[in-house]
Each structure stands twice: as structure tokens, then as C-alpha cells.
CSV table of N, CA, C and O in Angstrom, one decimal:
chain,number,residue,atom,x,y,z
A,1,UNK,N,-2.3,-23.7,-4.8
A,1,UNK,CA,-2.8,-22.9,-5.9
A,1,UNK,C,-3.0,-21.5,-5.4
A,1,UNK,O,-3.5,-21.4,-4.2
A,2,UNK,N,-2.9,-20.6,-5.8
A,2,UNK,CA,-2.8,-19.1,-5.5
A,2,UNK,C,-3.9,-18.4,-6.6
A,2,UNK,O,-3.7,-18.6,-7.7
A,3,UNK,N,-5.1,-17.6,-6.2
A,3,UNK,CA,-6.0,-17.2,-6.5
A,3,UNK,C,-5.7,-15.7,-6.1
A,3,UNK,O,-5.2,-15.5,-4.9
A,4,UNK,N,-6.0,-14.6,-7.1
A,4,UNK,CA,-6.1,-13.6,-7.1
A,4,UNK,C,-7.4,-12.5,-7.2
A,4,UNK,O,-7.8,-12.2,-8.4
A,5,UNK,N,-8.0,-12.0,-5.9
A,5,UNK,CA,-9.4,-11.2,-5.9
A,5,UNK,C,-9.3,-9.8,-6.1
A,5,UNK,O,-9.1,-9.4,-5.0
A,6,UNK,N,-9.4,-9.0,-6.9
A,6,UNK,CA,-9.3,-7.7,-6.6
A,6,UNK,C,-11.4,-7.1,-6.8
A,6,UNK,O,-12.4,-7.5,-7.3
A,7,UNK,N,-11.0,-6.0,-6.2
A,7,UNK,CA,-12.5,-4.8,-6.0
A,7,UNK,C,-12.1,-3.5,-6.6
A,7,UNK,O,-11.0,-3.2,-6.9
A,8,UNK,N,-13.1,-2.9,-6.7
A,8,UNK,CA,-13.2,-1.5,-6.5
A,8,UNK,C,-14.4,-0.8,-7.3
A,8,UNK,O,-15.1,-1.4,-8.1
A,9,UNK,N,-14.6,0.8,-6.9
A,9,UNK,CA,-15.7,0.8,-7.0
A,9,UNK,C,-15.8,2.3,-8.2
A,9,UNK,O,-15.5,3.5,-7.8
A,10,UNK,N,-16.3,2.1,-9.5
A,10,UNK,CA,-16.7,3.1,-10.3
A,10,UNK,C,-17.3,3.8,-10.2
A,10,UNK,O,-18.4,3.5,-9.9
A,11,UNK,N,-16.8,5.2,-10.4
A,11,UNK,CA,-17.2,6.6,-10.2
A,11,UNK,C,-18.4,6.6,-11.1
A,11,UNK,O,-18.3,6.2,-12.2
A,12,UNK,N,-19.7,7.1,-10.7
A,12,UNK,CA,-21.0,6.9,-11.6
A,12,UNK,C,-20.6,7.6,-12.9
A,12,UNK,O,-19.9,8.6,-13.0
A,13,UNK,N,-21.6,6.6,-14.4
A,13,UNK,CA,-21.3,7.5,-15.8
A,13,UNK,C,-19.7,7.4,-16.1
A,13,UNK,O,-19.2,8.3,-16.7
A,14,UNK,N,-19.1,6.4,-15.9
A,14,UNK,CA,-17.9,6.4,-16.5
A,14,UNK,C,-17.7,5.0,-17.1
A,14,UNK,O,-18.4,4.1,-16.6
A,15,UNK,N,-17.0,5.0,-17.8
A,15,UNK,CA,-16.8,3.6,-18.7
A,15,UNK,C,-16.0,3.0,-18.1
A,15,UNK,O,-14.9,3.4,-17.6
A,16,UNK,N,-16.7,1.7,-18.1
A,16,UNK,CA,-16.3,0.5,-17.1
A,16,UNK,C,-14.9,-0.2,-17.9
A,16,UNK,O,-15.3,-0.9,-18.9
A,17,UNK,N,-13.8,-0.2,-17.7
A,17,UNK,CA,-12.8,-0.6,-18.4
A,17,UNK,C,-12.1,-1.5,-17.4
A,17,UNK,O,-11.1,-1.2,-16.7
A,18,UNK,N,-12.7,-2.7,-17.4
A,18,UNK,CA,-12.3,-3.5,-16.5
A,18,UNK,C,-10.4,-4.0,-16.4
A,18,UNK,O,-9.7,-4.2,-15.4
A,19,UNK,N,-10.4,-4.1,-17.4
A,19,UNK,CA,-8.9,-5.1,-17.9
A,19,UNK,C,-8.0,-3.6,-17.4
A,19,UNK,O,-7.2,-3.8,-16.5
A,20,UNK,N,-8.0,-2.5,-17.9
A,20,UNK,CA,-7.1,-1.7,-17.7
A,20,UNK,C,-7.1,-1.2,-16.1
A,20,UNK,O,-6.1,-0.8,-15.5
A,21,UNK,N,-8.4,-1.3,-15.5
A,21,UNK,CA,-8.5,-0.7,-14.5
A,21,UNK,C,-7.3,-2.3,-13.3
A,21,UNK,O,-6.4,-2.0,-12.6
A,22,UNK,N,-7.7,-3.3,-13.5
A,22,UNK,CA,-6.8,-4.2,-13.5
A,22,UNK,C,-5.3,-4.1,-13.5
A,22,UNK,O,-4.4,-4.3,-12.7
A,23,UNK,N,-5.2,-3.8,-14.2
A,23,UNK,CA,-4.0,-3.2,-14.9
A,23,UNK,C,-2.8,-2.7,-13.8
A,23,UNK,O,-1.9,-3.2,-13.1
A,24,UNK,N,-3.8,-1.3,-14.2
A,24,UNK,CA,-3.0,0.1,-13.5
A,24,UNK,C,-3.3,0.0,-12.5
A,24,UNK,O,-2.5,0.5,-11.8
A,25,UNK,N,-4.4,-0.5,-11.8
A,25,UNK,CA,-4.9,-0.1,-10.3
A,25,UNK,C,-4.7,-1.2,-9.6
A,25,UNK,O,-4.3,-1.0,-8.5
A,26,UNK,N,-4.8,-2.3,-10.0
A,26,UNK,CA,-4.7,-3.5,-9.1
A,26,UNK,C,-3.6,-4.2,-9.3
A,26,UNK,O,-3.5,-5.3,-8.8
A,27,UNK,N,-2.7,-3.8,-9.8
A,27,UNK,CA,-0.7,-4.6,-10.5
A,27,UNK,C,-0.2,-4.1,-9.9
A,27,UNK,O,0.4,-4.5,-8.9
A,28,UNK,N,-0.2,-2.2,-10.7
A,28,UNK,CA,0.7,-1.7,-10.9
A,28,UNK,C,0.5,-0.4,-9.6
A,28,UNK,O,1.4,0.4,-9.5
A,29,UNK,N,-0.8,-0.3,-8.9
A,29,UNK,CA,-0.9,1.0,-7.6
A,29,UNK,C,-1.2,2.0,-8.0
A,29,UNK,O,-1.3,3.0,-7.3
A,30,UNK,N,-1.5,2.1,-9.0
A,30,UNK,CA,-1.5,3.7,-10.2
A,30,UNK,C,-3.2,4.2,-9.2
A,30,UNK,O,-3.9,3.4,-8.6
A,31,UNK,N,-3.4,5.5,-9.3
A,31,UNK,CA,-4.6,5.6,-8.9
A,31,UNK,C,-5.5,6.0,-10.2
A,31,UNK,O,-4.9,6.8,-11.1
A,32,UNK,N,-6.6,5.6,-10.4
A,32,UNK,CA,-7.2,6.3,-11.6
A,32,UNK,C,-8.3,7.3,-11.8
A,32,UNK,O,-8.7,7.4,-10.6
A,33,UNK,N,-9.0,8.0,-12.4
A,33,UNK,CA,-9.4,9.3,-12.7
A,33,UNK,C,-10.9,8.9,-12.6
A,33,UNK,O,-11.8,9.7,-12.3
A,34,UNK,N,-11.2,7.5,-12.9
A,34,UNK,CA,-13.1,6.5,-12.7
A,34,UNK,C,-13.0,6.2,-11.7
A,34,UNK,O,-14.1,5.9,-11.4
A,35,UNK,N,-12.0,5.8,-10.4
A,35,UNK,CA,-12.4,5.1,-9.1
A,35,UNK,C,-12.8,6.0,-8.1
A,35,UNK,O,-12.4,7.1,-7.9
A,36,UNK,N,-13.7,5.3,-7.6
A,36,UNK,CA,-14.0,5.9,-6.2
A,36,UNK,C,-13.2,5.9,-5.2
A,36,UNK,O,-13.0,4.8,-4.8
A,37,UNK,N,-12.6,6.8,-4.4
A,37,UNK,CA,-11.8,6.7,-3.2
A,37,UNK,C,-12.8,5.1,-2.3
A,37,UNK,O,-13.9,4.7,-2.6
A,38,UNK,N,-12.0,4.8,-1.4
A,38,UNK,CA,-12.6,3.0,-0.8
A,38,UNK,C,-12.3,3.5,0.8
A,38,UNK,O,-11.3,4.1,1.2
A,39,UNK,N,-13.5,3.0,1.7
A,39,UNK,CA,-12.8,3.3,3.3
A,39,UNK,C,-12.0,2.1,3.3
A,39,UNK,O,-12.6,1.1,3.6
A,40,UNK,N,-10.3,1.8,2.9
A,40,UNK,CA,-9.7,1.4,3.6
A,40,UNK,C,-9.6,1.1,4.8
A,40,UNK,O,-9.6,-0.2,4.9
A,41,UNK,N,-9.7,1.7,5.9
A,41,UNK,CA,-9.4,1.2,7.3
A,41,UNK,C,-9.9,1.1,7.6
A,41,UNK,O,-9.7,0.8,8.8
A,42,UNK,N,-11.6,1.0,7.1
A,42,UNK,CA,-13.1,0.4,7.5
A,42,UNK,C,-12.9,-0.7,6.9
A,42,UNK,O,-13.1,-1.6,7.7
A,43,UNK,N,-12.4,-1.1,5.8
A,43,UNK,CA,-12.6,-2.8,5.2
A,43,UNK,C,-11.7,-3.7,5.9
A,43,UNK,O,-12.0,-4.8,6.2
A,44,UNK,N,-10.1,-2.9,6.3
A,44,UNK,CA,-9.1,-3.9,7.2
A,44,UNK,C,-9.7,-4.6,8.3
A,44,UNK,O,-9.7,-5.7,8.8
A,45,UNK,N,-10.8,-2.6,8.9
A,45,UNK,CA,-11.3,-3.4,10.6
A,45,UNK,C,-12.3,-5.0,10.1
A,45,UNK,O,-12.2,-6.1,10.7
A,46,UNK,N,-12.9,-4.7,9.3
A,46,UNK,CA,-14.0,-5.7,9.2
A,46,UNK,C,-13.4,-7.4,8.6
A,46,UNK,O,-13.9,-8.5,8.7
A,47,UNK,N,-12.2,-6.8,8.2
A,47,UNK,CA,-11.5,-8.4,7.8
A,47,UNK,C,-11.4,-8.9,8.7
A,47,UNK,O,-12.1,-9.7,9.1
A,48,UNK,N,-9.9,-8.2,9.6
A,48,UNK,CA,-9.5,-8.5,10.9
A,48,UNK,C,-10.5,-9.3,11.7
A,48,UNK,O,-10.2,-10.5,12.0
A,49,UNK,N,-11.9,-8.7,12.2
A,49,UNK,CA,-12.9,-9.3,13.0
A,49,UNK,C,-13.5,-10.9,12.0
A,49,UNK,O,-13.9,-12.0,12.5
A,50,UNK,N,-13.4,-10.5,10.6
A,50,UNK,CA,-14.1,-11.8,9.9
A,50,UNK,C,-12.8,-12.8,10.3
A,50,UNK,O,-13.4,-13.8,10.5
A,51,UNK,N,-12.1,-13.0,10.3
A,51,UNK,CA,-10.8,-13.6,10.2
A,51,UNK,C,-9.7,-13.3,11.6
A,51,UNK,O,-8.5,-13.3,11.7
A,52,UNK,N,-10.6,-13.2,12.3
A,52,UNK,CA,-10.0,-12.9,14.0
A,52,UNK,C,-9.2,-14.7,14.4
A,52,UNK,O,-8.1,-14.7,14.8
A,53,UNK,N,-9.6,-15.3,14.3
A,53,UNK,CA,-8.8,-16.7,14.6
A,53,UNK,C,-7.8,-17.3,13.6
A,53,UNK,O,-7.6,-18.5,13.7
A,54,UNK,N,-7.0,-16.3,12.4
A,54,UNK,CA,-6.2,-16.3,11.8
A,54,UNK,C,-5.1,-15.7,12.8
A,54,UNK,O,-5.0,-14.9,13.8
A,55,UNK,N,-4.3,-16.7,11.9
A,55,UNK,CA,-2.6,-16.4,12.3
A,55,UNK,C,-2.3,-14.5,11.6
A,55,UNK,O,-2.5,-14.5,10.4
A,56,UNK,N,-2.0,-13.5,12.0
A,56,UNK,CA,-1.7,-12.7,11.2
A,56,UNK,C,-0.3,-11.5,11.4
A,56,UNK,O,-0.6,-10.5,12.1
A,57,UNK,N,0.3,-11.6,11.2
A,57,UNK,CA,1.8,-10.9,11.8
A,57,UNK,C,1.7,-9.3,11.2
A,57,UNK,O,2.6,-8.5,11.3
A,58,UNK,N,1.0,-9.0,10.9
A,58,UNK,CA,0.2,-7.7,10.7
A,58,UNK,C,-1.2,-7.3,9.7
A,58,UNK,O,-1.8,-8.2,9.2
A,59,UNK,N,-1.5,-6.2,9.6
A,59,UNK,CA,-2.8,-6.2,8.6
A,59,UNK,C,-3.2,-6.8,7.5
A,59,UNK,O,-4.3,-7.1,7.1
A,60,UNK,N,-2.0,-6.8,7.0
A,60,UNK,CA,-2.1,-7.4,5.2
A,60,UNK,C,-1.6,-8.7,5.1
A,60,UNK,O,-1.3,-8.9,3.9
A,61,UNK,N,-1.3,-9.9,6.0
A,61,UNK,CA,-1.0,-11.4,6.0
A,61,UNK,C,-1.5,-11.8,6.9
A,61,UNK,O,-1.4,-11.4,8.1
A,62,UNK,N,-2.5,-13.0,6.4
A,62,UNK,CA,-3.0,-13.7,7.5
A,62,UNK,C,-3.1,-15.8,7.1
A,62,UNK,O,-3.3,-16.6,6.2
A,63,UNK,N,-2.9,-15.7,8.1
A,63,UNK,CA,-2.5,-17.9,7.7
A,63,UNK,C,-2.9,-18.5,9.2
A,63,UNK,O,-2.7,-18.4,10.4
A,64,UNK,N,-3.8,-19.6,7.9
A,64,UNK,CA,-4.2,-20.5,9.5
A,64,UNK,C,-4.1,-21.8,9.0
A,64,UNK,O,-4.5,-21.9,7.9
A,65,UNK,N,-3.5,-23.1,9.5
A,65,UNK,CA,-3.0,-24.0,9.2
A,65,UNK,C,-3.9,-24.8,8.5
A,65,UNK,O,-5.1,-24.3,8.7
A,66,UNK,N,-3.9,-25.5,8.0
A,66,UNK,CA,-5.2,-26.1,7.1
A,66,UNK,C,-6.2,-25.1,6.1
A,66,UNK,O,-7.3,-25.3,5.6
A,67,UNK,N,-5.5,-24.3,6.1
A,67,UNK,CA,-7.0,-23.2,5.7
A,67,UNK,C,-6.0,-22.1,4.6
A,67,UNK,O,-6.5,-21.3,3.8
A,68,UNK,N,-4.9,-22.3,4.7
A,68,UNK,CA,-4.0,-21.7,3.5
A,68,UNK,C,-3.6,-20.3,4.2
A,68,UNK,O,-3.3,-20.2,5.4
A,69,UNK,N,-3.5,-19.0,3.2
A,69,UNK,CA,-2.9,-17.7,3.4
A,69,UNK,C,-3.4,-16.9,2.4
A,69,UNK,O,-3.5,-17.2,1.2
A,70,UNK,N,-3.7,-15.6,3.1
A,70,UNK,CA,-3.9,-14.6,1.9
A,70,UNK,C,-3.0,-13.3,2.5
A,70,UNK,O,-2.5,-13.2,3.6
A,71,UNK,N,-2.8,-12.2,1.3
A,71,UNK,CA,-2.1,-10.9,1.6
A,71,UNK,C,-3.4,-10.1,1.2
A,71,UNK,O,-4.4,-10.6,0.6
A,72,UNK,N,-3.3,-8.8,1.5
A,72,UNK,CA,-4.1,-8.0,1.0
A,72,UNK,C,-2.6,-6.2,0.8
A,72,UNK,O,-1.9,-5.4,1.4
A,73,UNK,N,-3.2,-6.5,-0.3
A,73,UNK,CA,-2.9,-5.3,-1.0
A,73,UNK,C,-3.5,-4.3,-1.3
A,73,UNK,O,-4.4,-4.7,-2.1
A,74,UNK,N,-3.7,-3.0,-1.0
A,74,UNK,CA,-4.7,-2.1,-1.3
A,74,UNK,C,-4.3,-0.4,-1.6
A,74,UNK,O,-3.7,0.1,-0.6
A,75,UNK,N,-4.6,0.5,-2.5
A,75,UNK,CA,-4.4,2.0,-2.5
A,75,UNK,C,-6.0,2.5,-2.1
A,75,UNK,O,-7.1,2.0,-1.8
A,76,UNK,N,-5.6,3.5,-2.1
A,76,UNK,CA,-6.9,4.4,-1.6
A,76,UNK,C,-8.3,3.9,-2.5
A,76,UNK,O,-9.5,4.2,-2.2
A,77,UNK,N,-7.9,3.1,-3.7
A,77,UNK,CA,-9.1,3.2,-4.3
A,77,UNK,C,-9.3,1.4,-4.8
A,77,UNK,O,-10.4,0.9,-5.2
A,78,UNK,N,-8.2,0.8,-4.6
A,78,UNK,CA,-8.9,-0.8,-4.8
A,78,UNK,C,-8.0,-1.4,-3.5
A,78,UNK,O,-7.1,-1.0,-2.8
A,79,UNK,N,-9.3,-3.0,-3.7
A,79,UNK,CA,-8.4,-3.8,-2.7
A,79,UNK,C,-8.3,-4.9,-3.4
A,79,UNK,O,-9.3,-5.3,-4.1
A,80,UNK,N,-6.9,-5.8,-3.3
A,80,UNK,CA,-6.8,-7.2,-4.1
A,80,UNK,C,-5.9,-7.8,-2.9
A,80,UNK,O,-4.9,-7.4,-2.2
A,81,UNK,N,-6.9,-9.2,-3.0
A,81,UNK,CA,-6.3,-10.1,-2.4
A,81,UNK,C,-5.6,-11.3,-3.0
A,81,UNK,O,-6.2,-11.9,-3.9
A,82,UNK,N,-4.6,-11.8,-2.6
A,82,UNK,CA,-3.9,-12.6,-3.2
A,82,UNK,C,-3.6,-14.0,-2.0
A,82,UNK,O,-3.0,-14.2,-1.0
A,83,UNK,N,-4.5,-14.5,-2.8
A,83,UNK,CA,-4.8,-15.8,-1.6
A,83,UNK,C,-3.8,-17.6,-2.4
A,83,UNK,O,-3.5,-17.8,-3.5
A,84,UNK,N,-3.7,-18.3,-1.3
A,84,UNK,CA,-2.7,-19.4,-1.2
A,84,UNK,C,-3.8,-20.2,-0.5
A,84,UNK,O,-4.4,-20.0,0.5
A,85,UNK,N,-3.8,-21.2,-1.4
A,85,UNK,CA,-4.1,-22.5,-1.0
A,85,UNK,C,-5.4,-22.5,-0.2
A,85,UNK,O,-5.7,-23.4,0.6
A,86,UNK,N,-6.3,-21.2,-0.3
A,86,UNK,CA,-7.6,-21.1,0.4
A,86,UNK,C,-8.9,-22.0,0.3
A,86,UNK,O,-8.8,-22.7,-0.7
A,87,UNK,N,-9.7,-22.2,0.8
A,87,UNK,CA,-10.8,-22.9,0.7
A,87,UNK,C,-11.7,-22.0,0.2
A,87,UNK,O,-11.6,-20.8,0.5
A,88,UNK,N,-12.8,-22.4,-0.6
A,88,UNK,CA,-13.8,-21.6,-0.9
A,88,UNK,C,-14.9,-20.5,-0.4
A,88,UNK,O,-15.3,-19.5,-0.9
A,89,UNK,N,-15.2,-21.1,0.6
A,89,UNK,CA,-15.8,-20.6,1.8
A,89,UNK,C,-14.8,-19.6,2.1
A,89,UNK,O,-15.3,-18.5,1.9
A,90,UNK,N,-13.5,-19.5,2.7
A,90,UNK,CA,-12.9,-18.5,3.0
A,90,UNK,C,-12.8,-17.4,2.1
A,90,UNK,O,-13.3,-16.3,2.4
A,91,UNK,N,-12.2,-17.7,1.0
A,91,UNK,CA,-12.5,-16.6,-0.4
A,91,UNK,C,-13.7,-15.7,-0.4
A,91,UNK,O,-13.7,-14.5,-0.6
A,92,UNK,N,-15.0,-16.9,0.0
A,92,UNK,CA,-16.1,-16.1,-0.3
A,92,UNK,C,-16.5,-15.3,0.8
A,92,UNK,O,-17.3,-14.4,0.5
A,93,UNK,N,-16.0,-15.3,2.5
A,93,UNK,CA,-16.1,-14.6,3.3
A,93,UNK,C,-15.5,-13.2,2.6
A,93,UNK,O,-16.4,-12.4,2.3
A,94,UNK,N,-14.2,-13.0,2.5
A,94,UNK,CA,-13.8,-12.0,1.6
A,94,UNK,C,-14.4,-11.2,0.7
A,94,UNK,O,-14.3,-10.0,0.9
A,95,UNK,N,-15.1,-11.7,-0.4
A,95,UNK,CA,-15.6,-11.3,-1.3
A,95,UNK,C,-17.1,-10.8,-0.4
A,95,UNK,O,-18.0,-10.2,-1.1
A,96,UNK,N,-17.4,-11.0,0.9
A,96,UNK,CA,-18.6,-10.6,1.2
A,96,UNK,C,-18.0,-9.7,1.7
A,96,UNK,O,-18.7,-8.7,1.6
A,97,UNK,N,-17.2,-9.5,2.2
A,97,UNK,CA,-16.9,-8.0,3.0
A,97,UNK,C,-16.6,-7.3,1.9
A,97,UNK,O,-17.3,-6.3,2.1
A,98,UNK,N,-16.2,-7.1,1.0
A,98,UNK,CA,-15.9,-6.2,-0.2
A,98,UNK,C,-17.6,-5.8,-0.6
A,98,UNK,O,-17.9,-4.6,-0.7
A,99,UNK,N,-18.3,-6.6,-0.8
A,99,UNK,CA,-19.5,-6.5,-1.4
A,99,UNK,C,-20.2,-5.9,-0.4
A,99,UNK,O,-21.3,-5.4,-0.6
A,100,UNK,N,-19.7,-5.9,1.1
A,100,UNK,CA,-20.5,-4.7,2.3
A,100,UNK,C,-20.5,-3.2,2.0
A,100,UNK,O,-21.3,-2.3,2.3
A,101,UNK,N,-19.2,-3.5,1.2
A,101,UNK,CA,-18.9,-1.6,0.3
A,101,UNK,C,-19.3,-1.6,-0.6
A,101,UNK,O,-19.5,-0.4,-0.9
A,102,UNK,N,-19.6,-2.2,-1.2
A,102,UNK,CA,-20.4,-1.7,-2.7
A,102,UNK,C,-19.1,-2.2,-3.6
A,102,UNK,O,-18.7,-1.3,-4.3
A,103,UNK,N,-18.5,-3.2,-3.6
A,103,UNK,CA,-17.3,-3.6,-4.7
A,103,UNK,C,-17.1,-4.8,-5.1
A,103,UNK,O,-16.4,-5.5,-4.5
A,104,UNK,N,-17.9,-5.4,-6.4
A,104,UNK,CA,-17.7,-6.1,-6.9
A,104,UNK,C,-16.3,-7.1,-7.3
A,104,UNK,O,-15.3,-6.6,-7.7
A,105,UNK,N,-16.5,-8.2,-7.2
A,105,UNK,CA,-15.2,-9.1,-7.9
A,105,UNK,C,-15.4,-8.9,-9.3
A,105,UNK,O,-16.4,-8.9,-10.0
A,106,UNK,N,-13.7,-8.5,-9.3
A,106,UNK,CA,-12.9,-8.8,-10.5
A,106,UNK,C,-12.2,-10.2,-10.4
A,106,UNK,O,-11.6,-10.6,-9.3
A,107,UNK,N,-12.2,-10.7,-11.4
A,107,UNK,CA,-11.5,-12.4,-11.4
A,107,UNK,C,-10.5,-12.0,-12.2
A,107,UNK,O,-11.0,-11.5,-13.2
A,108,UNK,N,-9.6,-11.9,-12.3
A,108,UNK,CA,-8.7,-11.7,-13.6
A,108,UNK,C,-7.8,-13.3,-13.9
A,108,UNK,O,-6.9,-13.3,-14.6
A,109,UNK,N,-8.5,-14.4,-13.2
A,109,UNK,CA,-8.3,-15.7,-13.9
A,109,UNK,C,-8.9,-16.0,-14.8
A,109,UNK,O,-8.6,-16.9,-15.5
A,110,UNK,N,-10.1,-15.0,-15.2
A,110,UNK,CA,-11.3,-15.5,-16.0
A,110,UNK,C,-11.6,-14.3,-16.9
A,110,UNK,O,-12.3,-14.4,-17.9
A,111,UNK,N,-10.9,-12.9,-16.5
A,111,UNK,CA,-10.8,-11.8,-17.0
A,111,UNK,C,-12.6,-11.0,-16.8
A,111,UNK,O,-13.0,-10.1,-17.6
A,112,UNK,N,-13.3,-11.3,-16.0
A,112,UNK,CA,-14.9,-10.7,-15.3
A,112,UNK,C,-14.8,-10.4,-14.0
A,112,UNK,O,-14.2,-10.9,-13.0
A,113,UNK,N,-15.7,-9.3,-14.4
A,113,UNK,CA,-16.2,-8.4,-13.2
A,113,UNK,C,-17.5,-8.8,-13.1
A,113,UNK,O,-18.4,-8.6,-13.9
A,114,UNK,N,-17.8,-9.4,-11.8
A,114,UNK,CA,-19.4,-9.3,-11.3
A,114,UNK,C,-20.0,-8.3,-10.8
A,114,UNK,O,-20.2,-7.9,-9.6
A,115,UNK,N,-20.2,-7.8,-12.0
A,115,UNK,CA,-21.0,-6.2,-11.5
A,115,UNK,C,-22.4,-5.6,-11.9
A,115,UNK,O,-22.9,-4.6,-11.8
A,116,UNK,N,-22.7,-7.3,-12.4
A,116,UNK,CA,-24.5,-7.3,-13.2
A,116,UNK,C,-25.2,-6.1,-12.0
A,116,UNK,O,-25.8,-5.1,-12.4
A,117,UNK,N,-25.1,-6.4,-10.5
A,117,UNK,CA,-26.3,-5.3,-9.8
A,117,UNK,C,-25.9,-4.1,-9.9
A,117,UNK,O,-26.5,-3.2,-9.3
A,118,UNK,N,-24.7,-4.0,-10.6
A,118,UNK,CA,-24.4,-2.5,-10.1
A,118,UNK,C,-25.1,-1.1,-11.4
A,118,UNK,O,-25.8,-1.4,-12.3
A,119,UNK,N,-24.7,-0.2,-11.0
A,119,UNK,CA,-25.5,0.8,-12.0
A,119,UNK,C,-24.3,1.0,-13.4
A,119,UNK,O,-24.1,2.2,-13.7
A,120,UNK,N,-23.7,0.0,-14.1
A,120,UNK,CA,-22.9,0.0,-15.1
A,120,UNK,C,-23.7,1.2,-15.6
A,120,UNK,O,-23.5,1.8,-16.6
């Protein structure tokens, strides 16, 4: 089963347009005019270290036998992961490092953003 996580984080006072922000920013790479730039190479280091006993043949693929695979995809302003066959607990490691930045899951299996704490 392949599960898809994407983040990112809105620029304060702008309308939260989750589905399109999806869209354009997490499909299709578009940058948009409401996101906040994301420390990128701050979130890779902190994956890397959460997920140091993964198999990984560079930054954005990592697989450990029994435990599935994820990629990570990301522009300057979201990150989506596209995970295989993961366990829950792993996902949710993920989703905790994202939430170390201040970036809510988007589920786009379920079409929600968990973003109740944030300042919508």
C-alpha cells in the first residue's frame, strides 16, 4: 500500500486553500505566492539521523526490509513523502519531524489538513 504525506507552511493572513495548494505545490513543484520558504536541508539532516539504520542510496530513498520505503520529494517551500508499504509508527516518526518545523499533515487520501493548532 503506498501512502502519500505532504507539509508546508502558510504565510500568516492568507487563505488556507488546501486542495490547490496540493495541487500546484505538492504534484506539480509550482512554488506559491501563501507558502513559506521551508529549511530544506535542516529537515533532510533530521530525517537522515531519525532514520539512520535505513537502507538509503541517497537523500530522498530510504528502505529497510520489513519496514517498507519511502521517497521524499521537496521544493523550497513543501515536503511530501511518498511512502510503500510503511508501518505506522514509521509514518508517524515523519510526520514528527515535519511538525518540529511548524508543518502540518496534509492527507490527500482523506483530502485534510491537520492544522487545528496553527494560527488559520
Amino acid at each position: 500500500m503506498s501512502v502519500d504525506l505532504s507539509f508546508w507552511k502558510y504565510k500568516a493572513d492568507v487563505v488556507h486553500e488546501d486542495d490547490k495548494v496540493y495541487s500546484l505545490a505538492c504534484c506539480d513543484g509550482e512554488l506559491m505566492e501563501g507558502l513559506e520558504p521551508l529549511p530544506i536541508e535542516e529537515i533532510f539532516k533530521e530525517i537522515a539521523a531519525r532514520f539512520s539504520d535505513w537502507a538509503t542510496s541517497d537523500r530522498s530513498h530510504y528502505e529497510k526490509e520489513g519496514r517498507g520505503a519511502f521517497e521524499i520529494f521537496t521544493t523550497p517551500q513543501i515536503v511530501r513523502f511518498d511512502c510503500y508499504g510503511m508501518q505506522d509508527a514509521d509514518m508517524n516518526a515523519l510526520m514528527d519531524v515535519l511538525l518540529g518545523f511548524g508543518c502540518p499533515l496534509y492527507d490527500p487520501q482523506i483530502a485534510t489538513r491537520f492544522d487545528s493548532w496553527t494560527d488559520q
